[in-house]
Short mmCIF file of C-alpha atoms and ligand atoms in Angstrom, two decimals:
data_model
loop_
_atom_site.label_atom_id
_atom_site.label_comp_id
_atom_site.label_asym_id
_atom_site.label_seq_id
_atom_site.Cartn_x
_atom_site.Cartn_y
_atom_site.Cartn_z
CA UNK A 153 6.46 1.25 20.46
CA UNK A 154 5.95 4.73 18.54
CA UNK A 155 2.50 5.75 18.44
CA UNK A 156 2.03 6.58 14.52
CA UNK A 157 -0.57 9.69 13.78
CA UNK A 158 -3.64 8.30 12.31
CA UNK A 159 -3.84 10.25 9.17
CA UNK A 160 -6.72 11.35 6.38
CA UNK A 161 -6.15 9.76 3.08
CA UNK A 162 -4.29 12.72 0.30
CA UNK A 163 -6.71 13.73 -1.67
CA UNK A 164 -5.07 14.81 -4.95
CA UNK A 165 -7.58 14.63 -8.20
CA UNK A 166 -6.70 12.54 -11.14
CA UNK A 167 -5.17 13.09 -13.37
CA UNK A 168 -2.75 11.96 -16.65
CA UNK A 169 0.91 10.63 -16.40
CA UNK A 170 4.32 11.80 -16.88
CA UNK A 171 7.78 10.34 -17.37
CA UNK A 172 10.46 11.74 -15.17
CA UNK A 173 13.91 10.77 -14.92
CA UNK A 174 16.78 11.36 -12.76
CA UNK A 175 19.89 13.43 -14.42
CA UNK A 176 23.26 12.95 -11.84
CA UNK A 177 24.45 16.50 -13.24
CA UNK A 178 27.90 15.31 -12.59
CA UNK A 179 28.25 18.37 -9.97
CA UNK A 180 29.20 17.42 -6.65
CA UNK A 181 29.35 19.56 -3.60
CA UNK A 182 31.83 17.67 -0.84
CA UNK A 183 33.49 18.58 2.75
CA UNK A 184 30.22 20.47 4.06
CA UNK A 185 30.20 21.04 7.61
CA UNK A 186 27.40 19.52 9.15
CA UNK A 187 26.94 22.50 11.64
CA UNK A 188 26.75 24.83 8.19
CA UNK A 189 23.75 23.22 7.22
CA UNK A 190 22.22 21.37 10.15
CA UNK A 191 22.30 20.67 14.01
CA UNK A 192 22.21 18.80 16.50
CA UNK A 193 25.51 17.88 15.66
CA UNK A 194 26.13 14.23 15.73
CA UNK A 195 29.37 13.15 17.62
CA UNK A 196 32.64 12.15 15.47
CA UNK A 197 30.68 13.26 12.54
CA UNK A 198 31.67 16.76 11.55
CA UNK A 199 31.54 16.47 7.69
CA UNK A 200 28.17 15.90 5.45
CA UNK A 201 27.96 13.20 3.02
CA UNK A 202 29.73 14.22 -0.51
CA UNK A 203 25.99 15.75 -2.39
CA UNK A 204 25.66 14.94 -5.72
CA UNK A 205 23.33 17.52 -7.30
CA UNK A 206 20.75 16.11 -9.82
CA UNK A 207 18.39 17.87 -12.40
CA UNK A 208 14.97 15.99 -13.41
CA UNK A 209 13.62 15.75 -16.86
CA UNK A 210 9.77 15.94 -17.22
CA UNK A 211 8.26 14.57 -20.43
CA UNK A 212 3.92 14.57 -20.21
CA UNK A 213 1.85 12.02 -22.40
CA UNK A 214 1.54 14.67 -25.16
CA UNK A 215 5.85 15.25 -25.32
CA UNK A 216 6.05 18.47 -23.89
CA UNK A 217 9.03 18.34 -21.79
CA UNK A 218 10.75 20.26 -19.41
CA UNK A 219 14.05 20.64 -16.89
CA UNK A 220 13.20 20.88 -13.29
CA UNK A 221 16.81 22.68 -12.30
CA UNK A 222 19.90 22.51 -14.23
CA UNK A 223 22.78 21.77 -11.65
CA UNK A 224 25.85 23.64 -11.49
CA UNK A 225 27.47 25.19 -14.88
CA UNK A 226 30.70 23.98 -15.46
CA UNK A 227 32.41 27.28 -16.37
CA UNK A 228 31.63 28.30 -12.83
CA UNK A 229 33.79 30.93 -13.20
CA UNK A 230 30.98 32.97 -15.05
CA UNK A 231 28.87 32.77 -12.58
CA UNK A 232 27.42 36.21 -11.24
CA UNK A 233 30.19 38.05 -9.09
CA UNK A 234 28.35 38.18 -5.85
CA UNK A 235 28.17 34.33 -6.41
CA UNK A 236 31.77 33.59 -7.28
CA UNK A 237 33.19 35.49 -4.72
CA UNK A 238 30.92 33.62 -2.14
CA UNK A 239 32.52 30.32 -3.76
CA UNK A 240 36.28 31.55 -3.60
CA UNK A 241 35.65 31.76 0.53
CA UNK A 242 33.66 28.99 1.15
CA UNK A 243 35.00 25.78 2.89
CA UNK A 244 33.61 23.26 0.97
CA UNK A 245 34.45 22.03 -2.67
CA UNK A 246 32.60 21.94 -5.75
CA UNK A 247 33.13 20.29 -8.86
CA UNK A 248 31.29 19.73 -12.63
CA UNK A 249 32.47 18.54 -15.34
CA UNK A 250 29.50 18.70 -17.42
CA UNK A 251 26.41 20.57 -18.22
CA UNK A 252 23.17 19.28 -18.77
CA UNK A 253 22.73 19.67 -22.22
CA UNK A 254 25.76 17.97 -23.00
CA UNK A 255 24.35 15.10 -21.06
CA UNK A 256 20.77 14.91 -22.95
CA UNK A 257 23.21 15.09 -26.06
CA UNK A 258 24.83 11.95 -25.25
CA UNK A 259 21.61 10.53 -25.27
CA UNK A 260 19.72 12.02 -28.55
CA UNK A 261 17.77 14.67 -26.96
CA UNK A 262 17.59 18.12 -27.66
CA UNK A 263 17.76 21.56 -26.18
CA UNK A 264 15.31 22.72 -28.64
CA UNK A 265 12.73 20.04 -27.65
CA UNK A 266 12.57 20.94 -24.02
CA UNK A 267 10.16 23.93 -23.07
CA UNK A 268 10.77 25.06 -20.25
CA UNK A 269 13.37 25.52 -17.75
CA UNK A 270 11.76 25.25 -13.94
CA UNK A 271 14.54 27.23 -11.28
CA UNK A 272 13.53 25.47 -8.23
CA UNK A 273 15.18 28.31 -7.00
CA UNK A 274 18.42 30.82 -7.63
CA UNK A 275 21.29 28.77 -5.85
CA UNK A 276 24.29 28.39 -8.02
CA UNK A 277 23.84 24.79 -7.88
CA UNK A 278 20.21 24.55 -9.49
CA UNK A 279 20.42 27.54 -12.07
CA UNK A 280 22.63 25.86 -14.00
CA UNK A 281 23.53 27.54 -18.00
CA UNK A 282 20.20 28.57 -19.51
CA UNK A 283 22.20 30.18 -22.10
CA UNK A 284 22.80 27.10 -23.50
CA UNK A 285 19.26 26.51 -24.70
CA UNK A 286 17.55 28.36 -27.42
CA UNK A 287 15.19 31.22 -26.56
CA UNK A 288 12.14 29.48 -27.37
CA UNK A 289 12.49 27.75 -23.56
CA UNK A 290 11.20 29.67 -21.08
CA UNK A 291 12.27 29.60 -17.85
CA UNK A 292 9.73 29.23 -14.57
CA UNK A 293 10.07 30.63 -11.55
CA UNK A 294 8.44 30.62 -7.90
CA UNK A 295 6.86 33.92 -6.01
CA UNK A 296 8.58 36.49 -5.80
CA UNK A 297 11.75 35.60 -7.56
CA UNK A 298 11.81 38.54 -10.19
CA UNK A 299 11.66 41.25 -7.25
CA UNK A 300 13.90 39.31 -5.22
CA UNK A 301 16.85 38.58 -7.56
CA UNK A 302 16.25 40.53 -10.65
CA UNK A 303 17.81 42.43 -13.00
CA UNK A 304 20.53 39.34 -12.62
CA UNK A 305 24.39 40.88 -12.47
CA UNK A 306 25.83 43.12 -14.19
CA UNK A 307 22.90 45.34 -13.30
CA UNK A 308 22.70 44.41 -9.83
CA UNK A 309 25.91 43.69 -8.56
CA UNK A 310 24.13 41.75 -5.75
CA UNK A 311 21.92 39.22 -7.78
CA UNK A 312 22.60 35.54 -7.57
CA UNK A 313 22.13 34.77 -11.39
CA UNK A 314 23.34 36.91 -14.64
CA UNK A 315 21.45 38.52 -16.89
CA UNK A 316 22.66 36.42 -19.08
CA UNK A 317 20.66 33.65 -17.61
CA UNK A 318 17.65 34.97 -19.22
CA UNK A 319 17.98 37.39 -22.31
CA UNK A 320 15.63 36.61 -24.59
CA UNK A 321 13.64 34.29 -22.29
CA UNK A 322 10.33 34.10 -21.52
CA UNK A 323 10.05 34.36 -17.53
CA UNK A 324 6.71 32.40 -16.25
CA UNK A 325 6.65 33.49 -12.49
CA UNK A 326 4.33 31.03 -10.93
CA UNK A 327 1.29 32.87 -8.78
CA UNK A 328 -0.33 30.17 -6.48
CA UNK A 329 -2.89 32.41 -6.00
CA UNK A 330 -3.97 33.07 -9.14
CA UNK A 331 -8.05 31.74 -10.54
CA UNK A 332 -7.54 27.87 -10.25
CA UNK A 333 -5.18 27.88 -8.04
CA UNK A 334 -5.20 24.67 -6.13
CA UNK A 335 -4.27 23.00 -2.85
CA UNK A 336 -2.85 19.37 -2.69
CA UNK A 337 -2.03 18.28 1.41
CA UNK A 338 -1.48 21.90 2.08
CA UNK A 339 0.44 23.20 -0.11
CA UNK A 340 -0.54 25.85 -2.99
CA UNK A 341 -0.29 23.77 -6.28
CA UNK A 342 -0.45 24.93 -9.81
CA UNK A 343 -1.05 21.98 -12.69
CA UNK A 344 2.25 23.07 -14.96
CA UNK A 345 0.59 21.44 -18.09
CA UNK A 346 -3.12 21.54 -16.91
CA UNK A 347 -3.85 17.52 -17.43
CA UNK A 348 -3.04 16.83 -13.83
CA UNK A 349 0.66 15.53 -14.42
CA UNK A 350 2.73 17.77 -12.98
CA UNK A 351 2.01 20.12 -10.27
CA UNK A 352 4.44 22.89 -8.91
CA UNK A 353 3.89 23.11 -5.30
CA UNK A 354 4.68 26.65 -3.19
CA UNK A 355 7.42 25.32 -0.59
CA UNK A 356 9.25 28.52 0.67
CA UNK A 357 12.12 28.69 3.27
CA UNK A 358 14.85 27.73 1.88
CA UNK A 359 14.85 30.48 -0.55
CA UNK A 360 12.80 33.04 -1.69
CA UNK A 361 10.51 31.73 -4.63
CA UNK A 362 12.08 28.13 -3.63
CA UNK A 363 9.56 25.44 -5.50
CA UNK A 364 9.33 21.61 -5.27
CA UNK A 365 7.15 19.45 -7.72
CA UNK A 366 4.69 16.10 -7.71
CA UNK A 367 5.07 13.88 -10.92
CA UNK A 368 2.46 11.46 -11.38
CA UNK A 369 4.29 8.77 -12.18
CA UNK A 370 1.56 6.31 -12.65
CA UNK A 371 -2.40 5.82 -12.99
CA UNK A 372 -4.34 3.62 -11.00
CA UNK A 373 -3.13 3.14 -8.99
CA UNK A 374 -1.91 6.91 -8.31
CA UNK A 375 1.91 7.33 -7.47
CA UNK A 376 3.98 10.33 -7.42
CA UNK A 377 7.03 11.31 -7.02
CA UNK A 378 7.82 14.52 -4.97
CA UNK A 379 11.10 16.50 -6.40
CA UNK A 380 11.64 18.09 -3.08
CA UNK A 381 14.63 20.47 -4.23
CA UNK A 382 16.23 21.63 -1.51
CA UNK A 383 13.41 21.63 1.03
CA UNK A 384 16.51 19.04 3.18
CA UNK A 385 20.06 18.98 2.24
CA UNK A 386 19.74 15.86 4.19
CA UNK A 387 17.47 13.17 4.83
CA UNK A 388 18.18 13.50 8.05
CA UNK A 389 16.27 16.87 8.64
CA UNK A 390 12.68 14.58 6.78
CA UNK A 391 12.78 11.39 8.41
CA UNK A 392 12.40 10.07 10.99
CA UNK A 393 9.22 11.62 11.65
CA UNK A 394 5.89 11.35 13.59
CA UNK A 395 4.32 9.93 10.77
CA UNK A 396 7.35 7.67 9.40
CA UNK A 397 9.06 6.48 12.69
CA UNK A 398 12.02 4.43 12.30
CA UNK A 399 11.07 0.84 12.51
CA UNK A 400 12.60 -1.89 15.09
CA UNK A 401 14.75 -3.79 12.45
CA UNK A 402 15.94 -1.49 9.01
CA UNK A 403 16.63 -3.37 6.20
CA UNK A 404 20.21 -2.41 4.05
CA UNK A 405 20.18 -3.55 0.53
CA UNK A 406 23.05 -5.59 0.67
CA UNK A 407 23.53 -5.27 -3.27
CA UNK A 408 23.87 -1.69 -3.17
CA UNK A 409 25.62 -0.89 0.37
CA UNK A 410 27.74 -3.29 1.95
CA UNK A 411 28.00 -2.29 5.64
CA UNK A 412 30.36 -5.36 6.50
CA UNK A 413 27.79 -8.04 6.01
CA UNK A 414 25.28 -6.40 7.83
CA UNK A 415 22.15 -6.38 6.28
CA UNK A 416 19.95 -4.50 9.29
CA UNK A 417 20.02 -1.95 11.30
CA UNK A 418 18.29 -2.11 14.78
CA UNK A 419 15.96 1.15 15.11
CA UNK A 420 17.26 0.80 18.75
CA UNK A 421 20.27 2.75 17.98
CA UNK A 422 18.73 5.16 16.56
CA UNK A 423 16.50 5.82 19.60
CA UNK A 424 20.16 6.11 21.64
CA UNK A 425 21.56 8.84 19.17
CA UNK A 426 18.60 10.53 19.40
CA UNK A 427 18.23 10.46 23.19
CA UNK A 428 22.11 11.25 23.60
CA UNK A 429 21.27 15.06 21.43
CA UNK A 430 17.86 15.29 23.66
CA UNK A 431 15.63 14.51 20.55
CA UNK A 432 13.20 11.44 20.90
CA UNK A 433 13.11 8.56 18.16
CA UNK A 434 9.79 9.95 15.99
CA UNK A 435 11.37 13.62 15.71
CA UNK A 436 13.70 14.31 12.69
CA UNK A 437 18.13 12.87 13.14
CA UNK A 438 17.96 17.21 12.19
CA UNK A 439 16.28 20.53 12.17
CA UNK A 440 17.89 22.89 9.01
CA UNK A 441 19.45 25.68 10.68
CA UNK A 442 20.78 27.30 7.23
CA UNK A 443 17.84 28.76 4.80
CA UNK A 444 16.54 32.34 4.03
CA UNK A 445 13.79 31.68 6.60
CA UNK A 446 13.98 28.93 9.03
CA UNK A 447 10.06 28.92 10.56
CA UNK A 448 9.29 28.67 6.62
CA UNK A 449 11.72 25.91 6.04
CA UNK A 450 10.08 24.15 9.08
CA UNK A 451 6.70 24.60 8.14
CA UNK A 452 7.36 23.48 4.45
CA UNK A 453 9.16 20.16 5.88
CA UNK A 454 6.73 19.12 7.89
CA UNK A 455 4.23 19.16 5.23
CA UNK A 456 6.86 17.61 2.97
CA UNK A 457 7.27 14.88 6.24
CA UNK A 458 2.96 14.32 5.53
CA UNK A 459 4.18 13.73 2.11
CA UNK A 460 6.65 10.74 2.81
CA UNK A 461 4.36 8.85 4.82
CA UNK A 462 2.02 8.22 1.85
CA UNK A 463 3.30 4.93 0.62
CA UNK A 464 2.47 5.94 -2.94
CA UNK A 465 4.26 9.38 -2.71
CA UNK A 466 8.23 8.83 -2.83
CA UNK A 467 9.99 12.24 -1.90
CA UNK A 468 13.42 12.62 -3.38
CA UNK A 469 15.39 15.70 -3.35
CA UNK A 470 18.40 17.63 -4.98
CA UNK A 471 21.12 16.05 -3.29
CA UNK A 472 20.50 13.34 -1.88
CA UNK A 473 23.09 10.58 -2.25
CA UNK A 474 21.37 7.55 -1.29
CA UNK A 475 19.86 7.18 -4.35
CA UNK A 476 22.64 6.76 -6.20
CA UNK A 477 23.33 2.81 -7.22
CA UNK A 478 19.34 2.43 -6.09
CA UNK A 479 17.48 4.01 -8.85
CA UNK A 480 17.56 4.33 -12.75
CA UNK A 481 18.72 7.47 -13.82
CA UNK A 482 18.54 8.97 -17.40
CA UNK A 483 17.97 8.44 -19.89
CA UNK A 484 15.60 5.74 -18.05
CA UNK A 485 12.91 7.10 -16.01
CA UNK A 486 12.01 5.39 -12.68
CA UNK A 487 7.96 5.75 -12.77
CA UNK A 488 8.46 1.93 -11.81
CA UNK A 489 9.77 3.08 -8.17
CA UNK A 490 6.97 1.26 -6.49
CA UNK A 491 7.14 -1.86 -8.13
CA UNK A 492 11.12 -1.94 -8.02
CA UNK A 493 10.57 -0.82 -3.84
CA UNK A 494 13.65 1.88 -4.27
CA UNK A 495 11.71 4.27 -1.86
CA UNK A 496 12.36 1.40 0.74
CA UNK A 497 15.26 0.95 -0.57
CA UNK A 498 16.66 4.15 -0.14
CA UNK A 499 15.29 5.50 2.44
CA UNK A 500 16.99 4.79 5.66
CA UNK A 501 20.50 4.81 3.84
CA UNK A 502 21.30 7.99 5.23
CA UNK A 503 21.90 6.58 8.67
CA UNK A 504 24.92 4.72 7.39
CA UNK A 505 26.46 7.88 8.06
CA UNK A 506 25.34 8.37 11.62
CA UNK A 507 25.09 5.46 13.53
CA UNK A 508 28.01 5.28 15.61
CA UNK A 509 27.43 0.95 15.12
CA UNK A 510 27.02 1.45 11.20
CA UNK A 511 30.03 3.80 11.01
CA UNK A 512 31.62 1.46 12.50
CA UNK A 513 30.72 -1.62 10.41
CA UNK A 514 31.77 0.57 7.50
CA UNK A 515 35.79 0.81 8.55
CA UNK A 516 35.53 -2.89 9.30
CA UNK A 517 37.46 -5.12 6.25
CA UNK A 518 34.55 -6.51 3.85
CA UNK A 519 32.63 -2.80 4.86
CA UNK A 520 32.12 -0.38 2.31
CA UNK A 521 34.95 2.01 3.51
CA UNK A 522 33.31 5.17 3.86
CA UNK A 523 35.24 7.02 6.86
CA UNK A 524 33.57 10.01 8.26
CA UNK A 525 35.85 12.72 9.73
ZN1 LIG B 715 21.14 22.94 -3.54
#
């Protein structure tokens, strides 16, 4: 049995509320090679899960709302150069068919109503189209972003975003360090709309500038949700964990994932994968190997890994599939995450694609047909 770390209660202050729902951007990034992103590799797997890519919509008790990334712009084509020609060589394939604003159209809402635009960082598959919203929304960025990456293309011929991005935009470049500057479970926080409901947290690594966010999602009790960007690209590389260990028998939500009948998972399969890769059951399936700067990555994780083992804190990040078919998505918010359980729901999914036995299950006739290469 896995020792768990005792643990000090988060203290995070209170605060008001905010709505915050999940947009499926309709971008999809599929055929990654696991190696590309992550190791140790896991045998007969050599492909990632397709990624969907999802943008968040932030609305506080007073109506201010804002975008917390934009997915990928459908005319990817005028993307900055340096970006496009990365694309054109790259082995994996990308698709969108729609950008955001077209999807808060469908639903009544409108560009001019959000304020603000939050980059969690400059990938091509967060910055979206800002030119498609008025110049009255600004667009936020983390530390060190504007040295890093601007003037966007054509002035710099190696910038990740186009100038275009921002004309006539108000950039808000978040300092952590700044007067009232705060610290919730070790990372630097700043309180976005200063009532407590929406705190940008410093979480570099991945990407210079990269940011994640908490949304309080309800009062009294406290929950949040953490956006976690792209802190993982899998869950893999966040759980399991010395704090979240993976438990003896793991329930699958046989609604939302047939694996051939099965409804469990035994955790002592897990302990065998890890032990065949030399990793022990309460370290993570995988450590990144792919960001700007790995011992940040690392370091950001494993505070993000404190994070998930707060059963009132559900961590959900950019692109991560299993909680698609689990939770509402827009224009519904899922504040109700707790009550509904889709943290528990979703969060040993992931292993569906790993377990040699689950794998397995899937290709079996009643499974739900999902063949790794
Ligand atoms: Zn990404």
């Amino acid at each position: 049995m896995i020792q768990i770390e005792s643990l000090p209660p988060l203290t995070i202050p209170s605060g008001r509320t905010a709505s915050v729902s999940l947009i499926d951007t309709t971008c999809t990034i599929d055929h990654i090679d696991v190696h590309y992103l992550v190791g140790p590799p896991v045998e007969g797997v050599s492909k990632l899960p397709c990624m969907p890519v999802y943008s968040f919509l932030v609305e506080n008790l007073t109506g201010r709302k804002v975008l917390f990334d934009l997915g990928l712009r459908k005319d990817r084509q005028n993307l900055a150069p340096f970006v496009t020609a990365s694309l054109a060589k790259a082995s994996f394939e990308v698709n969108a068919t729609k950008d955001v604003p077209e999807i808060l159209a469908e639903h009544g809402y409108r560009v001019q109503d959000i304020e603000a635009i939050i980059w969690s960082h400059q990938h091509w598959d967060h910055t979206g189209d800002p030119s498609c919203f008025p110049d009255s929304v600004k667009l936020v960025v983390g530390p060190g972003f504007q040295k890093a990456y601007m003037p966007g293309a054509p002035a710099r011929k190696d910038s990740p975003i186009s100038e275009s991005d921002y004309r006539g935009k108000e950039i808000v470049e978040i300092n952590f360090d700044q007067q009232g500057g705060t610290r919730l479970s070790g990372f630097k926080a700043h309180d976005y709309f200063e009532d407590g409901s929406l705190y940008l947290l410093d979480a570099p690594g991945h990407a210079v500038g990269h940011i994640m966010a908490l949304v309080r999602t309800t009062a009294d009790p406290d929950t949040f949700v953490c956006l976690g960007a792209d802190a993982v690209h899998d869950t893999g590389e966040l759980r399991p964990s010395k704090y979240v260990p993976v438990p003896e028998s793991i329930p699958f939500p046989s609604h939302t994932h047939m694996l051939g009948g099965m409804t469990a998972c035994p955790g002592v399969w897990v302990e065998h994968l890890q032990a065949e890769r030399g990793r022990t059951p309460d370290q993570s399936l995988f450590v990144t190997v792919h960001n700007h700067s790995i011992p940040d990555a690392l370091d950001t994780i494993s505070k993000l890994q404190r994070l998930d083992c707060d059963s009132n804190i559900f961590v959900v990040y950019s692109h991560d599939e299993a909680l698609k078919g689990v939770l509402d998505e827009f224009p519904r918010t899922f504040n109700r995450w707790k009550q509904m359980g889709w943290d528990k729901q979703s969060r040993w999914l992931f292993l569906r694609h790993y377990v040699p036995e689950l794998r397995a299950a899937k290709s079996q006739p009643g499974g739900n047909g999902i063949e790794r290469a």
